CSV table of C-alpha atoms in Angstrom, one decimal:
chain,number,residue,atom,x,y,z
Q,1,MET,CA,-7.6,90.2,95.1
Q,2,ASN,CA,-6.7,87.1,97.0
Q,3,ARG,CA,-3.9,86.9,99.6
Q,4,ASP,CA,-1.2,85.6,97.2
Q,5,GLU,CA,-1.9,88.4,94.7
Q,6,LEU,CA,-1.9,91.0,97.6
Q,7,GLN,CA,1.3,89.6,98.9
Q,8,GLU,CA,3.0,89.9,95.5
Q,9,LYS,CA,1.9,93.5,95.1
Q,10,ILE,CA,2.8,94.6,98.6
Q,11,ILE,CA,6.3,93.0,98.4
Q,12,THR,CA,6.8,94.7,95.0
Q,13,ILE,CA,5.8,98.1,96.5
Q,14,LEU,CA,8.1,97.5,99.5
Q,15,GLU,CA,11.0,96.6,97.3
Q,16,ASP,CA,10.6,99.2,94.6
Q,17,ASP,CA,9.3,102.2,96.6
Q,18,PHE,CA,10.7,101.6,100.1
Q,19,GLU,CA,13.9,99.9,99.1
Q,20,PHE,CA,13.3,96.8,101.2
Q,21,ALA,CA,15.9,94.1,100.7
Q,22,ASN,CA,14.7,90.5,101.0
Q,23,PRO,CA,11.5,91.3,102.9
Q,24,GLY,CA,10.2,88.4,105.0
Q,25,LEU,CA,6.5,88.1,105.9
Q,26,THR,CA,7.3,88.1,109.7
Q,27,ASP,CA,10.1,90.7,109.6
Q,28,ASN,CA,9.6,93.6,112.0
Q,29,LEU,CA,9.1,96.5,109.6
Q,30,ARG,CA,10.8,99.1,111.8
Q,31,ASP,CA,13.6,97.1,113.3
Q,32,ASP,CA,14.5,95.0,110.2
Q,33,HIS,CA,13.8,97.6,107.5
Q,34,GLY,CA,13.8,101.0,109.1
Q,35,PHE,CA,10.1,101.6,108.3
Q,36,ASP,CA,8.9,104.6,110.2
Q,37,SER,CA,5.7,106.7,110.7
Q,38,ILE,CA,6.4,108.7,107.5
Q,39,ASP,CA,6.7,105.4,105.6
Q,40,ALA,CA,3.4,104.2,107.1
Q,41,ILE,CA,1.6,107.2,105.8
Q,42,GLU,CA,3.1,106.8,102.4
Q,43,LEU,CA,2.2,103.1,102.3
Q,44,LEU,CA,-1.4,103.9,103.2
Q,45,ALA,CA,-1.5,106.3,100.2
Q,46,LYS,CA,-0.2,103.5,97.9
Q,47,ILE,CA,-2.8,101.0,99.4
Q,48,GLU,CA,-5.5,103.5,98.6
Q,49,THR,CA,-4.3,103.8,95.0
Q,50,MET,CA,-4.1,100.0,94.8
Q,51,LEU,CA,-7.6,99.5,96.1
Q,52,GLY,CA,-9.1,102.4,94.1
Q,53,PHE,CA,-10.9,104.1,97.0
Q,54,GLN,CA,-10.0,106.3,99.9
Q,55,LEU,CA,-9.8,104.9,103.4
Q,56,ALA,CA,-11.7,106.4,106.3
Q,57,ARG,CA,-9.7,108.0,109.1
Q,58,ALA,CA,-10.7,105.3,111.5
Q,59,GLU,CA,-9.4,102.7,109.0
Q,60,LYS,CA,-6.1,104.5,108.7
Q,61,GLU,CA,-5.7,104.7,112.4
Q,62,LYS,CA,-6.0,101.0,112.7
Q,63,ALA,CA,-3.0,100.7,110.4
Q,64,MET,CA,-0.8,102.1,113.1
Q,65,SER,CA,-0.6,98.8,114.9
Q,66,ILE,CA,0.9,97.1,111.8
Q,67,ARG,CA,4.3,95.5,112.6
Q,68,THR,CA,4.9,92.9,109.8
Q,69,ILE,CA,4.1,92.3,106.2
Q,70,ASN,CA,1.6,89.6,107.4
Q,71,ASP,CA,-0.1,92.4,109.4
Q,72,ILE,CA,-0.3,94.5,106.2
Q,73,LEU,CA,-1.9,91.7,104.4
Q,74,ASP,CA,-4.4,91.0,107.2
Q,75,TYR,CA,-5.2,94.7,107.3
Q,76,ILE,CA,-5.9,95.0,103.6
Q,77,GLU,CA,-8.0,91.8,103.7
Q,78,ALA,CA,-10.1,93.3,106.5
Q,79,ILE,CA,-10.5,96.5,104.5
Q,80,GLN,CA,-11.6,94.6,101.4
Q,81,ALA,CA,-14.1,92.7,103.5
Q,82,ALA,CA,-15.5,96.0,104.8
Q,83,HIS,CA,-15.8,97.3,101.2
Q,84,PRO,CA,-17.3,94.4,99.3
Q,85,SER,CA,-18.2,96.6,96.3
I,1,MET,CA,32.8,135.8,125.8
I,2,LYS,CA,34.3,136.5,122.3
I,3,ARG,CA,36.0,133.7,120.5
I,4,ARG,CA,37.7,133.5,117.1
I,5,VAL,CA,35.8,131.7,114.4
I,6,VAL,CA,37.6,129.9,111.7
I,7,ILE,CA,36.5,128.2,108.5
I,8,THR,CA,37.7,124.5,108.4
I,9,ALA,CA,35.8,123.1,105.4
I,10,CYS,CA,33.7,124.3,102.5
I,11,SER,CA,31.9,122.9,99.5
I,12,ALA,CA,29.8,124.5,96.7
I,13,ILE,CA,27.6,123.2,93.9
I,14,THR,CA,27.7,126.0,91.3
I,15,PRO,CA,26.8,126.6,87.6
I,16,ILE,CA,30.6,126.7,87.0
I,17,GLY,CA,31.4,123.5,88.7
I,18,TYR,CA,31.3,121.4,91.8
I,19,LYS,CA,34.9,120.2,92.4
I,20,PRO,CA,37.1,123.0,93.6
I,21,SER,CA,39.5,122.4,90.7
I,22,ASP,CA,36.6,122.8,88.2
I,23,ILE,CA,35.4,126.0,89.8
I,24,ILE,CA,38.9,127.5,90.0
I,25,ASP,CA,39.5,126.5,86.4
I,26,SER,CA,36.3,128.2,85.3
I,27,LEU,CA,37.3,131.4,87.1
I,28,LEU,CA,40.8,131.3,85.5
I,29,GLN,CA,39.4,130.5,82.0
I,30,GLY,CA,36.5,133.0,82.2
I,31,ARG,CA,34.0,130.2,81.7
I,32,SER,CA,30.3,131.1,82.3
I,33,GLY,CA,27.7,128.8,83.8
I,34,VAL,CA,24.8,130.7,82.3
I,35,LYS,CA,22.9,128.6,79.9
I,36,PRO,CA,19.5,128.8,78.1
I,37,LEU,CA,16.6,128.6,80.5
I,38,ARG,CA,15.2,125.1,80.8
I,39,ASP,CA,11.6,124.6,79.8
I,40,ASP,CA,9.3,124.0,82.7
I,41,GLY,CA,6.3,123.4,80.5
I,42,LEU,CA,4.3,126.2,82.2
I,43,LEU,CA,6.0,129.6,82.9
I,44,THR,CA,8.9,129.6,80.6
I,45,GLN,CA,6.8,130.4,77.5
I,46,HIS,CA,5.7,133.7,79.2
I,47,ILE,CA,9.1,134.8,80.6
I,48,HIS,CA,11.1,137.2,78.5
I,49,SER,CA,14.4,136.3,80.0
I,50,ARG,CA,15.6,133.0,78.5
I,51,VAL,CA,18.9,132.5,80.5
I,52,PHE,CA,19.6,130.7,83.7
I,53,GLY,CA,22.7,129.9,85.9
I,54,THR,CA,22.5,126.2,85.4
I,55,VAL,CA,23.9,123.2,87.2
I,56,ASP,CA,24.0,120.8,84.3
I,57,TYR,CA,26.4,118.1,85.4
I,58,PRO,CA,25.5,114.9,87.2
I,59,ILE,CA,26.0,114.7,91.0
I,60,ASP,CA,26.6,111.3,92.6
I,61,TYR,CA,24.6,111.9,95.8
I,62,GLY,CA,24.7,108.4,97.1
I,63,PHE,CA,21.8,109.0,99.5
I,64,THR,CA,19.5,106.2,100.5
I,65,ARG,CA,15.7,106.4,100.5
I,66,LYS,CA,15.9,106.7,104.3
I,67,ASP,CA,17.7,110.0,103.7
I,68,THR,CA,15.7,111.2,100.7
I,69,LYS,CA,12.1,110.6,101.7
I,70,THR,CA,11.8,114.1,103.2
I,71,MET,CA,13.9,115.8,100.6
I,72,GLY,CA,13.0,118.0,97.7
I,73,PRO,CA,15.6,119.0,95.1
I,74,VAL,CA,16.9,121.9,97.3
I,75,ALA,CA,17.6,119.5,100.2
I,76,PHE,CA,19.6,117.3,97.8
I,77,TYR,CA,21.9,120.2,97.1
I,78,ALA,CA,22.0,121.2,100.8
I,79,CYS,CA,22.7,117.8,102.2
I,80,GLN,CA,25.4,117.1,99.5
I,81,VAL,CA,27.5,120.2,100.4
I,82,ALA,CA,26.9,119.6,104.1
I,83,LYS,CA,28.1,116.0,103.7
I,84,ASP,CA,31.2,117.3,101.9
I,85,VAL,CA,32.1,119.7,104.7
I,86,LEU,CA,31.6,117.1,107.4
I,87,ALA,CA,33.7,114.6,105.5
I,88,ALA,CA,36.4,117.2,104.9
I,89,SER,CA,36.4,118.4,108.4
I,90,GLY,CA,37.4,115.2,110.1
I,91,LEU,CA,35.1,115.9,113.0
I,92,GLU,CA,34.4,112.9,115.2
I,93,GLN,CA,30.8,111.5,115.1
I,94,GLU,CA,30.7,112.0,118.9
I,95,PHE,CA,31.1,115.7,118.4
I,96,ILE,CA,28.6,115.9,115.5
I,97,THR,CA,25.8,114.5,117.6
I,98,SER,CA,26.9,116.2,120.9
I,99,GLY,CA,24.7,119.2,120.6
I,100,ARG,CA,27.8,121.5,120.3
I,101,LEU,CA,27.4,121.5,116.5
I,102,GLY,CA,24.5,123.4,115.0
I,103,VAL,CA,23.2,124.2,111.6
I,104,SER,CA,22.5,127.6,110.1
I,105,PHE,CA,21.2,126.9,106.6
I,106,SER,CA,18.2,127.8,104.4
I,107,SER,CA,16.9,128.6,101.0
I,108,THR,CA,14.7,131.4,99.5
I,109,HIS,CA,11.5,129.5,99.8
I,110,GLY,CA,12.0,125.8,100.4
I,111,SER,CA,11.3,123.6,97.4
I,112,PRO,CA,9.3,125.3,94.6
I,113,THR,CA,9.3,122.0,92.7
I,114,VAL,CA,7.4,120.2,95.5
I,115,GLN,CA,5.2,123.2,96.1
I,116,ARG,CA,4.2,123.2,92.4
I,117,ASN,CA,3.1,119.5,92.7
I,118,ILE,CA,1.0,120.4,95.7
I,119,TYR,CA,-0.7,123.2,93.8
I,120,LYS,CA,-1.7,120.9,91.0
I,121,THR,CA,-4.3,119.5,93.3
I,122,PHE,CA,-6.1,122.9,93.3
I,123,PHE,CA,-6.7,122.5,89.6
I,124,SER,CA,-7.7,118.8,89.6
I,125,LYS,CA,-11.3,117.9,89.0
I,126,LEU,CA,-10.8,114.4,90.3
I,127,PRO,CA,-11.4,113.8,94.1
I,128,SER,CA,-8.9,111.1,94.0
I,129,GLU,CA,-6.2,113.6,93.0
I,130,PHE,CA,-6.4,115.0,96.5
I,131,SER,CA,-4.2,112.1,97.7
I,132,SER,CA,-1.5,113.5,95.4
I,133,ILE,CA,-0.6,115.7,98.3
I,134,GLY,CA,2.0,113.4,100.0
I,135,ALA,CA,2.3,113.1,103.7
I,136,VAL,CA,5.8,114.4,103.5
I,137,ASP,CA,5.3,117.2,101.0
I,138,TYR,CA,5.5,119.8,103.8
I,139,LEU,CA,8.8,118.3,105.0
I,140,LYS,CA,10.1,118.5,101.5
I,141,SER,CA,8.9,122.0,100.7
I,142,MET,CA,9.0,124.0,104.0
I,143,VAL,CA,11.3,126.9,104.3
I,144,HIS,CA,13.7,125.2,106.7
I,145,THR,CA,13.7,121.9,104.8
I,146,THR,CA,17.4,122.3,104.0
I,147,ALA,CA,18.5,122.8,107.6
I,148,VAL,CA,16.5,120.0,109.2
I,149,ASN,CA,17.3,117.5,106.5
I,150,ILE,CA,20.9,118.2,107.3
I,151,THR,CA,20.3,117.6,111.0
I,152,ARG,CA,18.4,114.4,110.2
I,153,MET,CA,20.9,113.0,107.8
I,154,PHE,CA,23.8,113.4,110.2
I,155,GLY,CA,22.1,113.2,113.6
I,156,ILE,CA,23.0,116.8,114.5
I,157,THR,CA,21.3,117.9,117.7
I,158,GLY,CA,22.5,121.5,118.2
I,159,ARG,CA,20.7,124.7,117.3
I,160,VAL,CA,19.0,125.2,114.0
I,161,ILE,CA,18.8,128.7,112.4
I,162,ALA,CA,16.9,128.9,109.1
I,163,SER,CA,17.2,132.5,107.9
I,164,SER,CA,15.2,132.9,104.7
I,165,THR,CA,15.9,136.4,103.5
I,166,ALA,CA,16.1,136.0,99.7
I,167,CYS,CA,19.5,137.0,98.4
I,168,THR,CA,21.0,137.4,101.9
I,169,THR,CA,19.8,133.9,103.0
I,170,SER,CA,23.2,132.3,103.2
I,171,SER,CA,25.2,135.3,104.1
I,172,GLN,CA,22.9,135.7,107.1
I,173,SER,CA,23.3,132.0,107.8
I,174,ILE,CA,27.0,132.4,107.9
I,175,GLY,CA,26.9,135.6,109.9
I,176,PHE,CA,24.5,134.2,112.4
I,177,GLY,CA,26.5,131.0,112.6
I,178,TYR,CA,29.6,133.0,113.2
I,179,GLU,CA,27.9,134.8,116.1
I,180,MET,CA,26.7,131.5,117.6
I,181,VAL,CA,30.4,130.3,117.8
I,182,LYS,CA,31.9,133.7,118.6
I,183,TYR,CA,29.6,134.2,121.6
I,184,GLY,CA,29.9,130.6,122.8
I,185,MET,CA,26.4,129.4,122.1
I,186,GLN,CA,27.8,126.6,119.9
I,187,ASP,CA,31.3,125.3,119.2
I,188,ALA,CA,30.8,124.7,115.5
I,189,MET,CA,28.2,125.5,112.9
I,190,ILE,CA,27.5,124.2,109.4
I,191,CYS,CA,26.4,127.3,107.5
I,192,GLY,CA,25.2,128.1,104.1
I,193,GLY,CA,22.3,128.1,101.6
I,194,ALA,CA,20.8,126.4,98.6
I,195,ASP,CA,18.3,127.1,95.9
I,196,GLU,CA,17.0,124.8,93.2
I,197,TYR,CA,15.9,125.4,89.6
I,198,ASP,CA,12.8,127.6,89.8
I,199,THR,CA,11.1,129.6,87.2
I,200,THR,CA,8.8,131.5,89.6
I,201,THR,CA,11.8,133.5,90.8
I,202,VAL,CA,12.7,134.2,87.2
I,203,ALA,CA,9.1,135.3,86.5
I,204,VAL,CA,9.1,137.7,89.4
I,205,PHE,CA,12.3,139.4,88.5
I,206,ASP,CA,11.2,139.4,84.8
I,207,ASN,CA,8.0,141.2,85.7
I,208,LEU,CA,9.9,143.7,87.7
I,209,LEU,CA,11.9,144.4,84.5
I,210,ALA,CA,15.0,143.3,86.5
I,211,CYS,CA,16.0,140.2,84.5
I,212,SER,CA,18.4,140.2,81.6
I,213,VAL,CA,16.7,139.8,78.2
I,214,ALA,CA,19.1,141.2,75.7
I,215,TYR,CA,21.5,138.2,75.6
I,216,ASN,CA,19.0,135.4,75.3
I,217,ASP,CA,20.9,134.2,72.2
I,218,ARG,CA,24.3,134.6,74.0
I,219,PRO,CA,23.7,133.4,77.5
I,220,GLU,CA,27.4,133.5,78.5
I,221,CYS,CA,27.5,137.3,77.8
I,222,THR,CA,25.2,138.0,80.7
I,223,PRO,CA,25.0,139.1,83.5
I,224,ARG,CA,27.3,142.0,83.1
I,225,PRO,CA,27.9,143.6,86.5
I,226,PHE,CA,29.1,147.3,86.3
I,227,ASP,CA,29.1,147.1,82.5
I,228,ILE,CA,27.5,149.9,80.6
I,229,LYS,CA,25.5,147.3,78.6
I,230,ARG,CA,24.2,145.4,81.6
I,231,ASP,CA,20.5,144.7,81.4
I,232,GLY,CA,19.6,142.9,84.5
I,233,LEU,CA,20.2,139.8,86.6
I,234,VAL,CA,20.2,136.2,85.7
I,235,VAL,CA,18.7,133.8,88.2
I,236,GLY,CA,20.6,130.6,88.9
I,237,GLU,CA,20.7,127.5,91.1
I,238,GLY,CA,23.3,126.0,93.5
I,239,ALA,CA,24.4,125.5,97.1
I,240,GLY,CA,27.3,126.4,99.4
I,241,ALA,CA,28.3,125.3,102.8
I,242,VAL,CA,31.1,126.2,105.2
I,243,LEU,CA,32.0,124.7,108.5
I,244,LEU,CA,32.7,127.4,111.2
I,245,GLU,CA,34.6,126.3,114.3
I,246,GLU,CA,36.0,127.9,117.4
I,247,TYR,CA,39.6,128.6,116.6
I,248,GLU,CA,41.3,127.1,119.7
I,249,SER,CA,39.5,123.7,119.4
I,250,ALA,CA,40.1,123.7,115.6
I,251,LYS,CA,43.8,124.3,116.2
I,252,ARG,CA,43.9,121.6,118.9
I,253,ARG,CA,42.5,119.0,116.7
I,254,GLY,CA,44.8,119.9,113.8
I,255,ALA,CA,42.1,121.1,111.5
I,256,THR,CA,43.0,122.7,108.2
I,257,ILE,CA,42.1,126.4,108.5
I,258,LEU,CA,40.9,127.8,105.2
I,259,GLY,CA,40.0,131.2,106.6
I,260,GLU,CA,38.7,133.2,109.5
I,261,VAL,CA,35.4,135.1,109.8
I,262,ILE,CA,36.5,138.3,111.4
I,263,GLY,CA,33.5,140.4,111.1
I,264,PHE,CA,29.8,140.5,110.2
I,265,GLY,CA,27.6,143.5,109.5
I,266,CYS,CA,23.8,143.2,109.0
I,267,ASN,CA,21.0,145.7,109.0
I,268,ASN,CA,17.8,146.7,107.2
I,269,ASN,CA,16.9,149.7,105.1
I,270,GLY,CA,13.8,150.2,107.2
I,271,GLY,CA,11.6,151.3,104.2
I,272,ASP,CA,11.3,150.2,100.6
I,273,LEU,CA,11.4,146.5,100.2
I,274,ILE,CA,12.9,146.5,96.7
I,275,LEU,CA,15.0,149.5,95.9
I,276,PRO,CA,18.7,149.5,97.0
I,277,ASN,CA,19.5,152.0,99.7
I,278,LEU,CA,22.8,153.7,99.8
I,279,ASP,CA,22.6,154.6,103.5
I,280,GLY,CA,21.6,151.1,104.5
I,281,ILE,CA,24.3,149.4,102.5
I,282,THR,CA,27.0,151.9,103.6
I,283,THR,CA,26.1,151.4,107.2
I,284,THR,CA,26.3,147.6,106.8
I,285,LEU,CA,29.8,147.7,105.4
I,286,ARG,CA,30.9,149.9,108.3
I,287,LEU,CA,29.2,147.7,110.8
I,288,ALA,CA,31.3,144.8,109.6
I,289,LEU,CA,34.5,146.8,109.8
I,290,LYS,CA,33.6,147.8,113.3
I,291,ASP,CA,32.8,144.2,114.3
I,292,ALA,CA,36.2,143.1,112.9
I,293,ASP,CA,37.9,146.1,114.5
I,294,ILE,CA,39.8,146.8,111.3
I,295,ARG,CA,40.3,149.9,109.0
I,296,PRO,CA,38.8,150.1,105.5
I,297,GLU,CA,42.3,150.1,104.1
I,298,ASP,CA,42.9,146.7,105.6
I,299,VAL,CA,40.5,145.2,103.1
I,300,ASP,CA,42.2,143.9,99.9
I,301,PHE,CA,39.2,142.5,98.0
I,302,VAL,CA,35.5,143.1,97.8
I,303,SER,CA,33.2,140.4,96.4
I,304,ALA,CA,30.4,142.8,95.3
I,305,HIS,CA,26.8,141.7,95.3
I,306,ALA,CA,26.7,143.1,91.8
I,307,THR,CA,23.6,141.5,90.3
I,308,ALA,CA,23.9,143.6,87.1
I,309,THR,CA,20.7,145.5,87.6
I,310,LYS,CA,20.7,149.1,86.4
I,311,MET,CA,20.5,150.8,89.8
I,312,GLY,CA,21.7,148.1,92.2
I,313,ASP,CA,25.3,148.2,90.8
I,314,VAL,CA,25.5,152.0,90.9
I,315,ILE,CA,24.3,152.2,94.5
I,316,GLU,CA,26.7,149.5,95.5
I,317,ALA,CA,29.6,151.2,93.7
I,318,GLN,CA,28.8,154.4,95.6
I,319,ALA,CA,28.7,152.5,98.9
I,320,ILE,CA,32.1,150.8,98.2
I,321,ASP,CA,33.6,154.1,97.2
I,322,ALA,CA,32.3,155.8,100.3
I,323,VAL,CA,33.7,153.2,102.6
I,324,TYR,CA,36.8,151.9,100.9
I,325,GLY,CA,37.6,154.3,98.1
I,326,ASP,CA,39.5,152.8,95.2
I,327,LYS,CA,42.0,150.7,97.2
I,328,PRO,CA,40.4,147.2,97.3
I,329,LEU,CA,40.1,145.0,94.2
I,330,VAL,CA,36.4,144.6,93.3
I,331,THR,CA,34.8,141.7,91.4
I,332,GLY,CA,31.2,140.7,90.8
I,333,LEU,CA,31.3,136.9,90.9
I,334,LYS,CA,27.7,136.6,89.7
I,335,SER,CA,29.0,137.4,86.3
I,336,TYR,CA,30.2,133.7,86.1
I,337,MET,CA,27.0,132.0,87.2
I,338,GLY,CA,24.1,134.3,87.6
I,339,HIS,CA,22.4,135.0,90.9
I,340,THR,CA,22.1,131.8,92.9
I,341,MET,CA,19.6,133.5,95.2
I,342,GLY,CA,19.7,131.9,98.7
I,343,ALA,CA,23.0,130.3,97.9
I,344,CYS,CA,24.9,133.3,96.6
I,345,GLY,CA,26.5,134.6,99.8
I,346,ALA,CA,27.9,131.2,100.7
I,347,ILE,CA,29.0,130.4,97.1
I,348,GLU,CA,30.7,133.8,96.8
I,349,MET,CA,32.5,133.3,100.1
I,350,ILE,CA,33.7,129.9,99.0
I,351,LEU,CA,34.9,131.2,95.6
I,352,THR,CA,36.8,133.9,97.5
I,353,LEU,CA,38.4,131.3,99.8
I,354,TYR,CA,39.5,129.4,96.7
I,355,MET,CA,41.0,132.5,95.1
I,356,MET,CA,42.7,133.5,98.4
I,357,GLU,CA,44.2,130.0,98.6
I,358,GLN,CA,45.3,130.0,95.0
I,359,GLY,CA,46.7,133.6,95.1
I,360,PHE,CA,44.6,135.2,92.4
I,361,ILE,CA,41.5,137.3,92.0
I,362,ALA,CA,39.2,136.6,89.0
I,363,PRO,CA,37.9,139.5,87.0
I,364,THR,CA,34.3,140.5,86.6
I,365,LEU,CA,33.2,138.5,83.5
I,366,ASN,CA,31.6,140.5,80.7
I,367,LEU,CA,32.9,143.8,82.1
I,368,GLU,CA,33.9,145.3,78.8
I,369,SER,CA,33.1,148.9,79.3
I,370,VAL,CA,32.6,150.2,82.8
I,371,ASP,CA,29.5,152.3,83.5
I,372,GLU,CA,30.8,155.7,84.3
I,373,ARG,CA,28.8,155.8,87.5
I,374,CYS,CA,30.6,152.7,88.7
I,375,SER,CA,34.1,153.7,87.4
I,376,MET,CA,35.5,155.0,90.7
I,377,LEU,CA,36.2,151.5,91.9
I,378,ASN,CA,39.3,149.3,91.4
I,379,HIS,CA,37.5,146.8,89.1
I,380,VAL,CA,39.4,143.6,88.4
I,381,ARG,CA,39.6,143.4,84.6
I,382,ASN,CA,42.0,140.5,84.2
I,383,ILE,CA,43.3,137.6,86.3
I,384,THR,CA,45.2,139.3,89.0
I,385,ARG,CA,47.9,137.4,90.9
I,386,THR,CA,47.9,138.8,94.4
I,387,GLU,CA,47.9,137.8,98.1
I,388,THR,CA,44.5,138.7,99.6
I,389,LYS,CA,44.7,138.9,103.4
I,390,ILE,CA,41.2,140.2,104.1
I,391,ALA,CA,38.2,140.1,101.9
I,392,ALA,CA,34.6,141.4,102.1
I,393,ILE,CA,31.6,139.5,100.8
I,394,GLN,CA,28.6,141.8,100.3
I,395,ASN,CA,25.0,140.8,99.7
I,396,PHE,CA,21.8,142.7,99.7
I,397,ALA,CA,18.2,141.3,99.5
I,398,PHE,CA,14.6,142.1,98.7
I,399,GLY,CA,13.1,143.2,102.0
I,400,GLY,CA,15.9,145.7,102.5
I,401,VAL,CA,18.3,143.3,104.3
I,402,ASN,CA,22.0,144.0,103.8
I,403,THR,CA,25.0,141.9,104.9
I,404,CYS,CA,28.7,142.1,104.8
I,405,LEU,CA,31.0,139.3,105.9
I,406,LEU,CA,34.7,139.9,106.4
I,407,ILE,CA,37.1,137.0,106.1
I,408,ALA,CA,40.8,136.7,106.6
I,409,ASN,CA,43.1,134.4,104.7
I,410,GLY,CA,43.7,131.0,106.3
I,411,ARG,CA,47.4,131.6,106.2
I,412,ASN,CA,47.0,134.5,108.5
I,413,ALA,CA,44.8,132.7,111.0
I,414,GLY,CA,46.7,132.1,114.2
I,415,VAL,CA,48.8,135.2,113.7
C-alpha cells in the first residue's frame, strides 16, 4: 500500500469508527479530536486487521508516541518496511 | 450524624414503558411487558421458558462515541437513566464534579453480551481471532461497568459503590446510597441498577425449574405472583435510577421532593444460597422498621418481591403477615414486567413513587385466584385509589441477601 492509499484508509477509519470530523493530517489527535489511550489500542487492532498480521509488542509500544495522522502514516510505513512479505 | 435523605429525581427503563406517563398508563390499564423470548441463536432453543420481560421500544440515547466506547448494552441503560435523573434534578455542574456526589449502581453480572463475544475466542481455530478480544472489553463487561461509566460520562468524582447481589443489586445500591447520605459521607448519590437482555440468566432459572413455562403461548398471562396457577418467574431487562439528596440542601435549592427514604433493612440468611428463608426475610422487614423508627401499622403499601415462584411467594406472604398482618395493601409489581434482576428494586421503588404521586395502587396482574397459603394478605385486586404515606419495597436474592426499603410520600417530606 502506498502512502496515498494508506492515508485514504486511515482517514476512513478515523471518520467511520472514531467519529472524527474533518481530520487534518497535522491535527493533534488528542487535543483536536479527543483521541485517548483506549482509542490508540483500538486503532492498533484495526491496523493489524488492515495489514493482515499481528504487531509485536515492541512495535505496538512505538505507537504510543503518535500525535498526528501523519505520525500514523509514518508508523505504518515503517511497519510495512519491517515486514516486507 | 444522622441526616434525612430525600428522593429528588428518578427514571426507569422498563418493559412497560420509559416515560412516566407510559408506565403509569400501563399500570392503570393492566398492560404487561412480557413478550416472547427473543432468539439469541444459541441458548434459546434449549430453554423451556419462552417468555421475557422485554424492552422493545427505541430509546434515543444521544450518546457520542466518546461516551460509548467503554459501554456495553447494560451501561447504555444505566447511563440513560442516570442522565435523566441529573437533568431532572437541576443540580449544578460544580456540585456534580465536587466529590460530594457519589454513585451507587450496578448490575447482576456486567454485560453478558460483551462477555459472550469474548468467549467466542475460546472456540476459534484461527489465531487471528484472538484479536477479537477488544482492549475495552473488560471495561464494557466488568461488574461495575454501569457505575463507572456513569462517573465517566458526567465527571462524577465521589464514592463508587457497585453492589452486585443478583436480585437485590439495586435495592442494596439505594440502601447503601441512603446510608452514605444519612451518615454524612456524601451529600447526594445516584443510585440504582440495570440489566440487559441475557439468556444465560433465563437458562439458569430454567434449569432450576424456577422459570415460567406454562404460558409460553400467552406471555402476558405470566408471571402470576401469589396466584394458584403461578409456575415460576419471568426474567426481564431494564434499569432504574434515583437521586438521593440530603434533605436540608435539597430544600434550600428548591428541589422537587418525590419521596423520602426513611429506612433500610438488609441481612443475609447465613445458609442456603437459593431457598427463601422466613427468619431472614422477617428479620429484614423488622430491621427496616427499626431503622425508620416507625410501627408496622404505619406502612400503607408493600411492594412485594413476589417473583411467582412456588415457594418464594409463600414464604414472603408469611413474612409480611408476621410483620404487618393484613393492614397494608400488597402488590407484586413483577407481574407487569417480569423480574428485571439487578434493576428490580430500583424499578419497583420508582413505580411505587409514581403510584404515590398519582394517588393509586395497581393490582397484582394475573392474580385471578389467590393461593390459599398467601391469602392472609391484603392483596390489591383492582386499581385502588388511595393516599399512600409510607411504602415498603422488598427484595430478596440468590445468595440469601434480603433487603427492605421504606419510603415516605414526597408530600409528607418536610413535615
